[in-house]
mmCIF file of C-alpha atoms in Angstrom:
data_model
loop_
_atom_site.group_PDB
_atom_site.id
_atom_site.type_symbol
_atom_site.label_atom_id
_atom_site.label_comp_id
_atom_site.label_asym_id
_atom_site.label_seq_id
_atom_site.Cartn_x
_atom_site.Cartn_y
_atom_site.Cartn_z
ATOM 1 C CA MET V 1 51.889 82.021 -140.692
ATOM 2 C CA PRO V 2 50.658 79.441 -143.191
ATOM 3 C CA HIS V 3 52.594 79.079 -146.459
ATOM 4 C CA ILE V 4 49.380 79.610 -148.468
ATOM 5 C CA SER V 5 46.266 81.728 -147.864
ATOM 6 C CA LEU V 6 43.930 79.845 -145.521
ATOM 7 C CA GLU V 7 40.883 81.022 -143.596
ATOM 8 C CA GLU V 8 42.237 82.557 -140.398
ATOM 9 C CA HIS V 9 39.608 81.114 -138.083
ATOM 10 C CA LEU V 10 40.405 77.532 -139.183
ATOM 11 C CA PRO V 11 43.743 76.329 -137.747
ATOM 12 C CA GLY V 12 45.625 73.062 -138.296
ATOM 13 C CA ILE V 13 44.032 70.585 -140.650
ATOM 14 C CA THR V 14 40.656 72.340 -140.582
ATOM 15 C CA GLY V 15 41.670 75.203 -142.881
ATOM 16 C CA LEU V 16 43.393 72.810 -145.290
ATOM 17 C CA LEU V 17 40.311 70.616 -145.573
ATOM 18 C CA GLU V 18 38.247 73.702 -146.414
ATOM 19 C CA TYR V 19 40.871 75.018 -148.864
ATOM 20 C CA ARG V 20 40.313 72.188 -151.348
ATOM 21 C CA LEU V 21 37.025 70.406 -150.740
ATOM 22 C CA ASP V 22 37.363 67.840 -153.524
ATOM 23 C CA THR V 23 40.575 66.400 -152.079
ATOM 24 C CA ALA V 24 39.268 66.775 -148.516
ATOM 25 C CA TYR V 25 36.320 64.500 -149.200
ATOM 26 C CA PRO V 26 38.271 61.235 -149.733
ATOM 27 C CA ILE V 27 40.690 62.128 -146.914
ATOM 28 C CA ARG V 28 37.762 62.577 -144.522
ATOM 29 C CA ASP V 29 36.067 59.450 -145.860
ATOM 30 C CA LEU V 30 39.173 57.279 -145.419
ATOM 31 C CA THR V 31 39.610 58.559 -141.857
ATOM 32 C CA GLN V 32 35.981 57.944 -140.974
ATOM 33 C CA ILE V 33 36.160 54.350 -142.259
ATOM 34 C CA LEU V 34 39.448 53.567 -140.500
ATOM 35 C CA LEU V 35 38.832 55.346 -137.176
ATOM 36 C CA ARG V 36 35.070 55.142 -136.782
ATOM 37 C CA GLY V 37 33.999 52.206 -138.950
ATOM 38 C CA PRO V 38 33.357 48.667 -137.671
ATOM 39 C CA SER V 39 36.573 47.208 -136.226
ATOM 40 C CA THR V 40 37.802 44.797 -133.574
ATOM 41 C CA LEU V 41 40.000 47.685 -132.388
ATOM 42 C CA SER V 42 38.135 50.192 -130.211
ATOM 43 C CA GLN V 43 37.819 53.807 -131.299
ATOM 44 C CA ALA V 44 40.138 54.758 -128.426
ATOM 45 C CA GLU V 45 42.754 52.221 -129.585
ATOM 46 C CA ARG V 46 42.618 53.653 -133.094
ATOM 47 C CA GLU V 47 42.956 57.206 -131.759
ATOM 48 C CA LEU V 48 46.017 56.037 -129.812
ATOM 49 C CA ILE V 49 47.583 54.851 -133.093
ATOM 50 C CA ALA V 50 46.914 58.312 -134.587
ATOM 51 C CA THR V 51 48.376 59.916 -131.463
ATOM 52 C CA VAL V 52 51.589 57.897 -131.310
ATOM 53 C CA VAL V 53 52.310 58.486 -135.007
ATOM 54 C CA SER V 54 51.597 62.235 -134.775
ATOM 55 C CA ALA V 55 53.844 62.458 -131.720
ATOM 56 C CA GLY V 56 56.620 60.641 -133.606
ATOM 57 C CA ASN V 57 56.305 63.178 -136.417
ATOM 58 C CA GLN V 58 56.300 65.985 -133.827
ATOM 59 C CA CYS V 59 53.105 67.368 -135.325
ATOM 60 C CA GLN V 60 51.786 69.391 -132.394
ATOM 61 C CA PHE V 61 48.341 70.044 -133.850
ATOM 62 C CA CYS V 62 47.559 66.407 -134.679
ATOM 63 C CA THR V 63 49.128 65.086 -131.482
ATOM 64 C CA ALA V 64 47.043 67.411 -129.308
ATOM 65 C CA ALA V 65 43.836 66.779 -131.275
ATOM 66 C CA HIS V 66 44.045 62.983 -131.202
ATOM 67 C CA THR V 67 45.322 62.867 -127.634
ATOM 68 C CA ALA V 68 42.205 64.832 -126.697
ATOM 69 C CA ALA V 69 39.982 62.426 -128.648
ATOM 70 C CA ALA V 70 41.614 59.348 -127.063
ATOM 71 C CA ASP V 71 41.361 60.877 -123.583
ATOM 72 C CA ILE V 72 37.659 61.669 -124.026
ATOM 73 C CA LEU V 73 36.961 58.133 -125.277
ATOM 74 C CA LEU V 74 38.937 56.585 -122.392
ATOM 75 C CA GLY V 75 37.753 58.998 -119.696
ATOM 76 C CA GLU V 76 41.346 59.603 -118.528
ATOM 77 C CA SER V 77 44.650 60.946 -119.841
ATOM 78 C CA HIS V 78 47.121 58.535 -118.248
ATOM 79 C CA THR V 79 46.959 55.974 -121.067
ATOM 80 C CA SER V 80 47.754 58.418 -123.879
ATOM 81 C CA ASP V 81 50.567 59.918 -121.799
ATOM 82 C CA MET V 82 52.114 56.494 -121.286
ATOM 83 C CA VAL V 83 51.615 55.391 -124.898
ATOM 84 C CA LYS V 84 53.503 58.490 -126.063
ATOM 85 C CA ASN V 85 56.233 58.422 -123.433
ATOM 86 C CA ASP V 86 56.716 54.861 -122.150
ATOM 87 C CA LEU V 87 54.828 52.415 -124.331
ATOM 88 C CA SER V 88 56.170 49.252 -122.685
ATOM 89 C CA GLU V 89 54.560 50.277 -119.374
ATOM 90 C CA ALA V 90 51.338 51.721 -120.847
ATOM 91 C CA PRO V 91 48.029 50.296 -119.497
ATOM 92 C CA VAL V 92 46.984 48.750 -122.824
ATOM 93 C CA SER V 93 46.813 45.094 -123.846
ATOM 94 C CA GLU V 94 49.983 43.311 -124.963
ATOM 95 C CA LYS V 95 48.424 42.976 -128.430
ATOM 96 C CA MET V 96 47.854 46.723 -128.532
ATOM 97 C CA LYS V 97 51.449 47.364 -127.463
ATOM 98 C CA ALA V 98 52.635 45.220 -130.370
ATOM 99 C CA LEU V 99 50.372 47.093 -132.798
ATOM 100 C CA LEU V 100 51.512 50.467 -131.468
ATOM 101 C CA GLU V 101 55.131 49.362 -131.931
ATOM 102 C CA ILE V 102 54.312 48.555 -135.563
ATOM 103 C CA ALA V 103 52.710 52.001 -135.961
ATOM 104 C CA LYS V 104 55.811 53.661 -134.507
ATOM 105 C CA CYS V 105 57.969 51.843 -137.059
ATOM 106 C CA VAL V 106 55.691 52.859 -139.953
ATOM 107 C CA GLN V 107 56.076 56.490 -138.828
ATOM 108 C CA VAL V 108 59.830 56.217 -139.422
ATOM 109 C CA SER V 109 59.727 53.931 -142.474
ATOM 110 C CA GLY V 110 57.590 51.058 -143.711
ATOM 111 C CA LYS V 111 60.804 49.076 -144.040
ATOM 112 C CA LYS V 112 61.288 49.157 -140.257
ATOM 113 C CA VAL V 113 58.311 46.814 -139.741
ATOM 114 C CA SER V 114 60.176 43.544 -139.218
ATOM 115 C CA PRO V 115 58.855 39.985 -139.540
ATOM 116 C CA GLU V 116 59.673 39.628 -135.829
ATOM 117 C CA LEU V 117 57.403 42.533 -134.864
ATOM 118 C CA ILE V 118 54.618 41.104 -137.009
ATOM 119 C CA GLN V 119 55.147 37.629 -135.529
ATOM 120 C CA ARG V 120 54.916 39.091 -132.026
ATOM 121 C CA ALA V 121 51.630 40.809 -132.861
ATOM 122 C CA LYS V 122 50.246 37.617 -134.410
ATOM 123 C CA SER V 123 51.341 35.530 -131.404
ATOM 124 C CA LEU V 124 49.259 37.936 -129.284
ATOM 125 C CA GLU V 125 46.288 37.201 -131.569
ATOM 126 C CA ALA V 126 46.399 40.320 -133.724
ATOM 127 C CA SER V 127 44.517 39.495 -136.917
ATOM 128 C CA ASP V 128 45.708 40.274 -140.428
ATOM 129 C CA LEU V 129 43.028 42.967 -140.654
ATOM 130 C CA GLU V 130 44.141 44.576 -137.387
ATOM 131 C CA ILE V 131 47.736 44.631 -138.635
ATOM 132 C CA HIS V 132 46.600 46.039 -142.000
ATOM 133 C CA ASP V 133 44.536 48.747 -140.359
ATOM 134 C CA THR V 134 47.319 49.668 -137.932
ATOM 135 C CA VAL V 135 49.741 50.161 -140.826
ATOM 136 C CA LEU V 136 47.213 52.120 -142.901
ATOM 137 C CA ILE V 137 46.141 54.352 -139.977
ATOM 138 C CA ALA V 138 49.826 55.054 -139.265
ATOM 139 C CA ALA V 139 50.454 55.854 -142.942
ATOM 140 C CA LEU V 140 47.349 58.085 -143.077
ATOM 141 C CA PHE V 141 48.480 60.091 -140.072
ATOM 142 C CA CYS V 142 51.882 60.564 -141.683
ATOM 143 C CA LEU V 143 49.927 62.111 -144.578
ATOM 144 C CA TYR V 144 48.035 64.372 -142.153
ATOM 145 C CA ASN V 145 51.156 65.381 -140.212
ATOM 146 C CA LYS V 146 53.075 66.232 -143.397
ATOM 147 C CA TYR V 147 50.086 68.097 -144.850
ATOM 148 C CA VAL V 148 49.568 70.190 -141.686
ATOM 149 C CA ASP V 149 53.247 71.000 -141.079
ATOM 150 C CA GLY V 150 54.279 71.144 -144.751
ATOM 151 C CA LEU V 151 51.914 74.079 -145.256
ATOM 152 C CA ALA V 152 52.670 75.582 -141.814
ATOM 153 C CA SER V 153 49.043 75.788 -140.803
ATOM 154 C CA VAL V 154 48.353 77.561 -137.501
ATOM 155 C CA THR V 155 48.799 75.566 -134.267
ATOM 156 C CA PRO V 156 46.645 76.963 -131.433
ATOM 157 C CA THR V 157 48.308 77.000 -128.028
ATOM 158 C CA ASP V 158 45.153 77.106 -125.883
ATOM 159 C CA PRO V 159 44.394 73.581 -124.532
ATOM 160 C CA ALA V 160 40.677 74.450 -124.604
ATOM 161 C CA PHE V 161 40.819 74.490 -128.414
ATOM 162 C CA TYR V 162 41.870 70.831 -128.522
ATOM 163 C CA GLN V 163 39.301 69.842 -125.915
ATOM 164 C CA THR V 164 36.587 71.315 -128.137
ATOM 165 C CA LEU V 165 38.073 69.681 -131.242
ATOM 166 C CA GLY V 166 38.416 66.342 -129.433
ATOM 167 C CA ASN V 167 34.764 66.479 -128.450
ATOM 168 C CA LYS V 168 33.812 67.271 -132.026
ATOM 169 C CA ILE V 169 35.864 64.351 -133.371
ATOM 170 C CA VAL V 170 34.375 61.962 -130.819
ATOM 171 C CA ASN V 171 30.773 63.100 -131.214
ATOM 172 C CA LEU V 172 30.577 63.981 -134.904
ATOM 173 C CA GLY V 173 33.370 61.944 -136.495
ATOM 174 C CA TYR V 174 35.542 62.941 -139.427
ATOM 175 C CA LEU V 175 33.077 63.774 -142.167
ATOM 176 C CA ARG V 176 32.377 67.397 -143.009
ATOM 177 C CA SER V 177 29.725 69.107 -140.950
ATOM 178 C CA GLN V 178 27.106 70.842 -143.030
ATOM 179 C CA PRO V 179 26.755 74.551 -142.219
ATOM 180 C CA LYS V 180 23.000 73.975 -141.885
ATOM 181 C CA PRO V 181 21.299 72.336 -140.135
ATOM 182 C CA ASP V 182 23.554 72.436 -137.068
ATOM 183 C CA LYS V 183 25.502 69.307 -136.127
ATOM 184 C CA GLN V 184 24.345 67.165 -139.022
ATOM 185 C CA THR V 185 27.190 65.296 -140.754
ATOM 186 C CA ILE V 186 27.245 64.233 -144.377
ATOM 187 C CA MET S 1 56.733 37.563 -148.261
ATOM 188 C CA PRO S 2 53.940 39.960 -147.283
ATOM 189 C CA HIS S 3 53.187 40.368 -143.566
ATOM 190 C CA ILE S 4 49.499 39.537 -144.184
ATOM 191 C CA SER S 5 47.764 37.207 -146.643
ATOM 192 C CA LEU S 6 47.425 38.963 -149.995
ATOM 193 C CA GLU S 7 46.524 37.612 -153.423
ATOM 194 C CA GLU S 8 49.767 36.267 -154.867
ATOM 195 C CA HIS S 9 49.254 37.590 -158.391
ATOM 196 C CA LEU S 10 48.833 41.193 -157.133
ATOM 197 C CA PRO S 11 52.187 42.699 -156.032
ATOM 198 C CA GLY S 12 52.961 46.084 -154.468
ATOM 199 C CA ILE S 13 50.023 48.357 -153.838
ATOM 200 C CA THR S 14 47.695 46.346 -156.085
ATOM 201 C CA GLY S 15 47.150 43.507 -153.601
ATOM 202 C CA LEU S 16 46.651 45.947 -150.727
ATOM 203 C CA LEU S 17 43.989 47.890 -152.622
ATOM 204 C CA GLU S 18 42.133 44.636 -153.279
ATOM 205 C CA TYR S 19 42.566 43.459 -149.658
ATOM 206 C CA ARG S 20 40.283 46.156 -148.265
ATOM 207 C CA LEU S 21 38.100 47.706 -150.951
ATOM 208 C CA ASP S 22 36.310 50.205 -148.721
ATOM 209 C CA THR S 23 39.552 51.922 -147.704
ATOM 210 C CA ALA S 24 40.965 51.556 -151.231
ATOM 211 C CA TYR S 25 38.151 53.576 -152.755
ATOM 212 C CA PRO S 26 38.993 56.960 -151.145
ATOM 213 C CA ILE S 27 42.735 56.344 -151.622
ATOM 214 C CA ARG S 28 42.179 55.742 -155.346
ATOM 215 C CA ASP S 29 39.790 58.685 -155.568
ATOM 216 C CA LEU S 30 42.223 61.098 -153.901
ATOM 217 C CA THR S 31 45.013 59.961 -156.223
ATOM 218 C CA GLN S 32 42.853 60.332 -159.320
ATOM 219 C CA ILE S 33 41.859 63.891 -158.331
ATOM 220 C CA LEU S 34 45.411 64.961 -157.493
ATOM 221 C CA LEU S 35 47.296 63.255 -160.325
ATOM 222 C CA ARG S 36 44.739 63.166 -163.142
ATOM 223 C CA GLY S 37 42.286 65.948 -162.322
ATOM 224 C CA PRO S 38 42.386 69.469 -163.789
ATOM 225 C CA SER S 39 45.625 71.219 -162.779
ATOM 226 C CA THR S 40 48.112 73.785 -164.021
ATOM 227 C CA LEU S 41 50.756 71.106 -163.345
ATOM 228 C CA SER S 42 51.005 68.535 -166.147
ATOM 229 C CA GLN S 43 50.323 64.878 -165.434
ATOM 230 C CA ALA S 44 54.031 64.190 -166.020
ATOM 231 C CA GLU S 45 55.017 66.877 -163.489
ATOM 232 C CA ARG S 46 52.698 65.347 -160.921
ATOM 233 C CA GLU S 47 54.102 61.857 -161.600
ATOM 234 C CA LEU S 48 57.588 63.321 -161.034
ATOM 235 C CA ILE S 49 56.484 64.522 -157.577
ATOM 236 C CA ALA S 50 55.256 60.976 -156.822
ATOM 237 C CA THR S 51 58.549 59.586 -158.135
ATOM 238 C CA VAL S 52 60.889 61.840 -156.170
ATOM 239 C CA VAL S 53 59.007 61.196 -152.914
ATOM 240 C CA SER S 54 58.917 57.422 -153.456
ATOM 241 C CA ALA S 55 62.637 57.451 -154.240
ATOM 242 C CA GLY S 56 63.303 59.421 -151.044
ATOM 243 C CA ASN S 57 61.396 56.793 -149.073
ATOM 244 C CA GLN S 58 63.331 54.067 -150.933
ATOM 245 C CA CYS S 59 60.073 52.401 -151.894
ATOM 246 C CA GLN S 60 61.182 50.373 -154.885
ATOM 247 C CA PHE S 61 57.714 49.424 -156.069
ATOM 248 C CA CYS S 62 56.291 52.965 -156.091
ATOM 249 C CA THR S 63 59.483 54.487 -157.473
ATOM 250 C CA ALA S 64 59.559 52.075 -160.410
ATOM 251 C CA ALA S 65 55.826 52.400 -161.094
ATOM 252 C CA HIS S 66 55.726 56.209 -161.118
ATOM 253 C CA THR S 67 59.041 56.520 -162.936
ATOM 254 C CA ALA S 68 57.493 54.355 -165.662
ATOM 255 C CA ALA S 69 54.359 56.524 -165.747
ATOM 256 C CA ALA S 70 56.389 59.758 -165.935
ATOM 257 C CA ASP S 71 58.618 58.320 -168.656
ATOM 258 C CA ILE S 72 55.642 57.237 -170.751
ATOM 259 C CA LEU S 73 54.025 60.673 -170.393
ATOM 260 C CA LEU S 74 57.299 62.452 -171.286
ATOM 261 C CA GLY S 75 58.389 60.030 -174.013
ATOM 262 C CA GLU S 76 61.873 59.736 -172.472
ATOM 263 C CA SER S 77 63.569 58.610 -169.252
ATOM 264 C CA HIS S 78 66.274 61.262 -168.886
ATOM 265 C CA THR S 79 64.091 63.696 -166.953
ATOM 266 C CA SER S 80 62.989 61.242 -164.260
ATOM 267 C CA ASP S 81 66.592 60.023 -163.901
ATOM 268 C CA MET S 82 67.821 63.576 -163.355
ATOM 269 C CA VAL S 83 64.957 64.516 -161.014
ATOM 270 C CA LYS S 84 65.828 61.545 -158.819
ATOM 271 C CA ASN S 85 69.604 61.891 -158.969
ATOM 272 C CA ASP S 86 70.546 65.512 -159.703
ATOM 273 C CA LEU S 87 67.505 67.752 -159.393
ATOM 274 C CA SER S 88 69.347 71.055 -159.817
ATOM 275 C CA GLU S 89 70.416 69.996 -163.331
ATOM 276 C CA ALA S 90 67.159 68.277 -164.339
ATOM 277 C CA PRO S 91 65.494 69.478 -167.571
ATOM 278 C CA VAL S 92 62.394 70.847 -165.836
ATOM 279 C CA SER S 93 61.309 74.452 -165.279
ATOM 280 C CA GLU S 94 62.782 76.441 -162.401
ATOM 281 C CA LYS S 95 59.316 76.569 -160.860
ATOM 282 C CA MET S 96 59.101 72.782 -161.040
ATOM 283 C CA LYS S 97 62.531 72.442 -159.435
ATOM 284 C CA ALA S 98 61.319 74.597 -156.540
ATOM 285 C CA LEU S 99 58.160 72.488 -156.173
ATOM 286 C CA LEU S 100 60.153 69.244 -156.313
ATOM 287 C CA GLU S 101 62.459 70.614 -153.597
ATOM 288 C CA ILE S 102 59.375 71.241 -151.451
ATOM 289 C CA ALA S 103 58.180 67.662 -152.122
ATOM 290 C CA LYS S 104 61.580 66.293 -151.090
ATOM 291 C CA CYS S 105 61.346 68.207 -147.801
ATOM 292 C CA VAL S 106 57.811 66.927 -147.129
ATOM 293 C CA GLN S 107 59.123 63.372 -147.612
ATOM 294 C CA VAL S 108 61.509 63.913 -144.700
ATOM 295 C CA SER S 109 59.224 66.093 -142.547
ATOM 296 C CA GLY S 110 56.597 68.760 -143.125
ATOM 297 C CA LYS S 111 58.622 70.947 -140.796
ATOM 298 C CA LYS S 112 61.488 71.020 -143.310
ATOM 299 C CA VAL S 113 59.445 73.155 -145.729
ATOM 300 C CA SER S 114 60.926 76.577 -144.960
ATOM 301 C CA PRO S 115 59.459 80.020 -145.709
ATOM 302 C CA GLU S 116 62.506 80.556 -147.965
ATOM 303 C CA LEU S 117 61.671 77.499 -150.096
ATOM 304 C CA ILE S 118 58.069 78.659 -150.373
ATOM 305 C CA GLN S 119 59.176 82.187 -151.246
ATOM 306 C CA ARG S 120 61.435 80.828 -153.961
ATOM 307 C CA ALA S 121 58.569 78.847 -155.482
ATOM 308 C CA LYS S 122 56.269 81.875 -155.337
ATOM 309 C CA SER S 123 58.903 84.124 -156.924
ATOM 310 C CA LEU S 124 58.959 81.630 -159.805
ATOM 311 C CA GLU S 125 55.188 82.054 -160.095
ATOM 312 C CA ALA S 126 54.084 78.915 -158.317
ATOM 313 C CA SER S 127 50.485 79.483 -157.213
ATOM 314 C CA ASP S 128 49.103 78.693 -153.761
ATOM 315 C CA LEU S 129 47.171 75.804 -155.310
ATOM 316 C CA GLU S 130 50.293 74.377 -156.969
ATOM 317 C CA ILE S 131 52.141 74.557 -153.634
ATOM 318 C CA HIS S 132 49.166 72.978 -151.836
ATOM 319 C CA ASP S 133 48.922 70.169 -154.362
ATOM 320 C CA THR S 134 52.675 69.530 -154.296
ATOM 321 C CA VAL S 135 52.595 69.132 -150.505
ATOM 322 C CA LEU S 136 49.502 66.932 -150.579
ATOM 323 C CA ILE S 137 50.803 64.715 -153.414
ATOM 324 C CA ALA S 138 54.067 64.317 -151.486
ATOM 325 C CA ALA S 139 52.161 63.460 -148.290
ATOM 326 C CA LEU S 140 49.925 60.998 -150.195
ATOM 327 C CA PHE S 141 52.920 59.175 -151.619
ATOM 328 C CA CYS S 142 54.414 58.911 -148.148
ATOM 329 C CA LEU S 143 51.164 57.130 -147.237
ATOM 330 C CA TYR S 144 51.539 54.799 -150.241
ATOM 331 C CA ASN S 145 55.225 54.095 -149.588
ATOM 332 C CA LYS S 146 54.604 53.306 -145.912
ATOM 333 C CA TYR S 147 51.557 51.166 -146.761
ATOM 334 C CA VAL S 148 53.420 49.151 -149.404
ATOM 335 C CA ASP S 149 56.626 48.624 -147.395
ATOM 336 C CA GLY S 150 54.960 48.471 -143.963
ATOM 337 C CA LEU S 151 53.097 45.336 -145.059
ATOM 338 C CA ALA S 152 56.053 43.999 -147.088
ATOM 339 C CA SER S 153 54.049 43.544 -150.259
ATOM 340 C CA VAL S 154 55.864 41.830 -153.114
ATOM 341 C CA THR S 155 58.184 43.933 -155.304
ATOM 342 C CA PRO S 156 58.567 42.443 -158.804
ATOM 343 C CA THR S 157 62.085 42.628 -160.249
ATOM 344 C CA ASP S 158 61.159 42.360 -163.956
ATOM 345 C CA PRO S 159 61.228 45.854 -165.562
ATOM 346 C CA ALA S 160 58.481 44.708 -167.952
ATOM 347 C CA PHE S 161 56.068 44.564 -165.013
ATOM 348 C CA TYR S 162 56.496 48.288 -164.340
ATOM 349 C CA GLN S 163 56.243 49.164 -168.021
ATOM 350 C CA THR S 164 52.862 47.424 -168.109
ATOM 351 C CA LEU S 165 51.785 49.080 -164.858
ATOM 352 C CA GLY S 166 52.985 52.484 -166.076
ATOM 353 C CA ASN S 167 50.920 52.097 -169.241
ATOM 354 C CA LYS S 168 47.896 51.124 -167.169
ATOM 355 C CA ILE S 169 48.318 54.148 -164.894
ATOM 356 C CA VAL S 170 48.708 56.497 -167.860
ATOM 357 C CA ASN S 171 45.857 55.086 -169.909
ATOM 358 C CA LEU S 172 43.331 54.066 -167.269
ATOM 359 C CA GLY S 173 44.190 56.265 -164.263
ATOM 360 C CA TYR S 174 43.938 55.359 -160.617
ATOM 361 C CA LEU S 175 40.347 54.245 -160.181
ATOM 362 C CA ARG S 176 39.549 50.561 -159.893
ATOM 363 C CA SER S 177 39.115 48.643 -163.104
ATOM 364 C CA GLN S 178 35.966 46.584 -163.194
ATOM 365 C CA PRO S 179 36.597 42.876 -163.820
ATOM 366 C CA LYS S 180 34.014 43.046 -166.619
ATOM 367 C CA PRO S 181 33.788 44.534 -169.136
ATOM 368 C CA ASP S 182 37.515 44.676 -169.847
ATOM 369 C CA LYS S 183 39.321 47.967 -169.407
ATOM 370 C CA GLN S 184 36.336 49.936 -168.175
ATOM 371 C CA THR S 185 37.081 52.082 -165.137
ATOM 372 C CA ILE S 186 34.617 53.059 -162.474
#
C-alpha cells in the first residue's frame, strides 16, 4: 500500500506523476530529452542504462518497465538479460560496456566513477557528451527508483502490464499524454 | 580534475548546468518548484532536507552549498550542524525530525522508508504532500550528488565560495541567471 493517497489505477511512477503535476512536468521533460532526444547513443542503449541502474537499486517497477522498453526497441530480450546479469559477456559494444559500468558505479555512488573507468570509456571512443549523459541518466533513474520505492507505490506483478507500459514508453515517449484527443502527447 | 571538459571558473554543479543547458533547465525548474515554491515547509526546512541527503552521500560541494543556504535562512549554523550530526537532538520540530529521518532513508534506498516511519510522521501531523515533497527532494538531491561526484566536478575548499553561493541561492533561487542584465533570473 502506498505511503500516501494515490490513484489506485495508476501504479509505480504513474500515480506519483499524476499526484503532483507541477513537479512531474520537469521530471518528464528531463527524461524525454535524455532518453528520446538527439543522441549518438541509441534509444535502446539509453533504456539499458535506465535498466541497469534500476536493477542495481532493486526497483522492481522501474526495472521491469525499462527492460520492456529496451526489449521492444531491440526486438529481443537476451541483451537486457545479459546487461543486468553478466555485463562483461553482454552483446553490446565495448564502448557501451564501459558506459554501463560507469552507470553501475553512479548507482552506488558518484565517487565510485574512477579516472580509470573514464579513461577506458574514452579509449573506446566514448565522447564527453556520452559520458555526461550516461552519468545524468544514471542519476535520474536513482531519483525515479527512490521516488517510486520511497513512497511504496504499487508494483504490478502481471508481466502484461509492463509490456503495455513498455509499448507506451517506446511509442509515445515520456511526456504526459493528454486525456483528449487520444494518443496525443504534449 | 573533472572527467569531462567543463568551464574552469564554474565548480561543482555550476559547470555541469552550463555544460548542457537543455537538461539543466528542467533540473533547475524542478528544484525551484520544490525548494522555493509554495509549501507548508519553510525554505530553511527544505534546505535542511537537501543538506542531510548531500551529507549522507558525502557530496562535499552540495553539502557545503546547502548548509550555507540553510544557515543564511535560519540566521545561525547550529541547526544544520545538529541535523547533520545528531538529528534526534536538533532544534527542529518533531515533525521535521520525522521528515528528515525519511529523507535519510531515501538517501540509502527508497525501500528503507518503513510504514512505521511514515506513521510517525503522520502522527506528528505531516501531510501527504509534505511526505511526498520530502521524498522527492531527497531523491532529487541524490541525483545532484551523483551528477556532481560522478563527473568529478571541482570542489572549492575556500568557505567564502560557499557563503557567496549560499547567498545567491537564497536571494536568486535556482533558475539560471541571465548574463545580462545583472542579477535578473529567468
